[in-house]
């Protein structure tokens, strides 16, 4: 490799805990989780979806503690790949980096395609889904290069719109309680066309779906270098992000189940939220809610793009690319104070994926990648104190190593089930990611002083 690039520019530390929480929760987009993912859990486990979300919240807390400890001990905008490199070595770092990179490439177009439906519902239009998705992704990348403080305000305002849409469900559900509270703890589902007790196997099976609805809270660690005081409060941002996400999702889900005029009809409905809105609301209210969901998804993509920029900025600083690319990715815009080239790097391929006809398959593959990253984070949290005794761990998760072990078991179980259901193509792509990791590490990683000194 040729001479190392000029010293990387630094991100300007300007965010407080509240700012990071606003961006992180926006990236999770809890409204979309309630309107899009929760119905799948209801179809899987009936009213057992409530317990599935509670159990998933407990498992998510184990992962949050892992992210919190690692984010504080290994503070870096690179997040997961930096932890993997420091704990398990360079090859693990490259493999994790590419896995995260591919997932960040797919997530915006997948979310944007879903947002198009809600835009048409809100406006009463019939815009082409792929065209709308393309515009949303492009606009999100443009907004993503703005000053991080500006984006914190933008995502914060949009997050309020998202919460307002969910409050409609809360008010309608709790204002028209039609089911006993017992349906929450004594799960019922449709069996042979009639309402019956739901087996616990169905509830446990829906935990994975519920866990995916919380995904994204760990993204707070990617903003550690944007935080004041050197990111010393990043662990608080992770924990508070998860707490808010769980609360914002479980409360409307509870209102949805208790407010159903007929639990059997709601469970059988392909659109449980629409069923509640039709039963207790009106067409105007439904449009307003659709507008709120659209804004929430758009908000989520902007927040994710911000995270994309931080990961790629970090990779340039750590010299994971060619010298020319490393210099470009670490360039900070003089006015916007953002790593603008790094942020825009995935913009074109991500926008192009909006025209893919297999977005459903991309979604399932993205979930597989996310669980792989969860497993890496859990393993890093389990072994970081042992293998990296030279690094301080100012924040230590309670009851270590139990939470990390539970996180490893949970992620391992989910990953095994996903791999068993994965297509041969998905498995081959994962093998390809690992092969490219070996090639890149052998050609750049071993020769990169910055990467070796992580």
XYZ file of N, CA, C and O in Angstrom, residues 122 130 168 173 181 241 247 252 293-294 308 317 330 336-337 342 357 383 415 444:
80
model
N -52.607 8.704 2.279
C -52.815 10.007 2.909
C -53.353 11.038 1.917
O -54.224 11.846 2.253
N -42.353 2.733 -7.020
C -40.905 2.774 -7.204
C -40.391 4.194 -7.391
O -39.320 4.553 -6.890
N -53.125 8.341 18.226
C -54.478 8.105 17.708
C -54.920 6.687 18.053
O -56.054 6.457 18.503
N -58.059 2.988 21.125
C -58.076 1.687 21.790
C -58.498 1.773 23.237
O -59.436 1.094 23.667
N -58.554 -7.543 30.121
C -57.094 -7.482 30.210
C -56.486 -8.877 30.133
O -55.329 -9.045 29.714
N -32.719 5.085 24.415
C -33.315 4.834 23.096
C -34.167 3.577 23.131
O -35.301 3.556 22.630
N -41.484 1.417 24.890
C -42.704 2.057 25.393
C -43.586 2.551 24.254
O -44.814 2.351 24.265
N -49.238 1.327 22.220
C -50.251 1.244 21.154
C -50.686 -0.194 20.857
O -51.855 -0.425 20.545
N -47.481 8.093 9.415
C -46.625 6.938 9.159
C -45.626 7.248 8.051
O -44.439 6.901 8.132
N -46.105 7.931 6.993
C -45.195 8.302 5.905
C -44.058 9.168 6.423
O -42.883 8.936 6.105
N -25.077 5.883 8.269
C -24.261 5.389 7.150
C -23.007 6.249 7.006
O -21.884 5.740 6.879
N -11.086 6.636 7.826
C -10.081 7.007 8.823
C -9.215 5.808 9.215
O -8.023 5.941 9.489
N -12.939 10.786 4.640
C -12.676 11.510 5.888
C -12.780 13.028 5.706
O -12.455 13.786 6.618
N -21.238 22.463 6.471
C -22.197 21.556 7.116
C -21.554 20.724 8.221
O -22.254 20.093 9.003
N -20.219 20.708 8.262
C -19.477 19.989 9.308
C -19.864 18.510 9.349
O -19.940 17.905 10.409
N -18.652 10.612 2.447
C -18.933 9.310 3.065
C -20.435 9.074 3.155
O -20.923 7.961 2.932
N -37.452 -5.577 -8.009
C -38.759 -6.248 -7.927
C -38.775 -7.294 -6.826
O -39.761 -7.994 -6.631
N -16.574 -11.176 25.507
C -15.128 -11.403 25.593
C -14.283 -10.132 25.689
O -13.075 -10.217 25.869
N -30.510 -16.714 14.509
C -29.703 -16.860 13.296
C -29.809 -18.263 12.723
O -29.936 -18.440 11.505
N -5.488 -4.933 2.091
C -5.462 -3.609 2.704
C -5.326 -3.649 4.222
O -4.537 -2.905 4.804
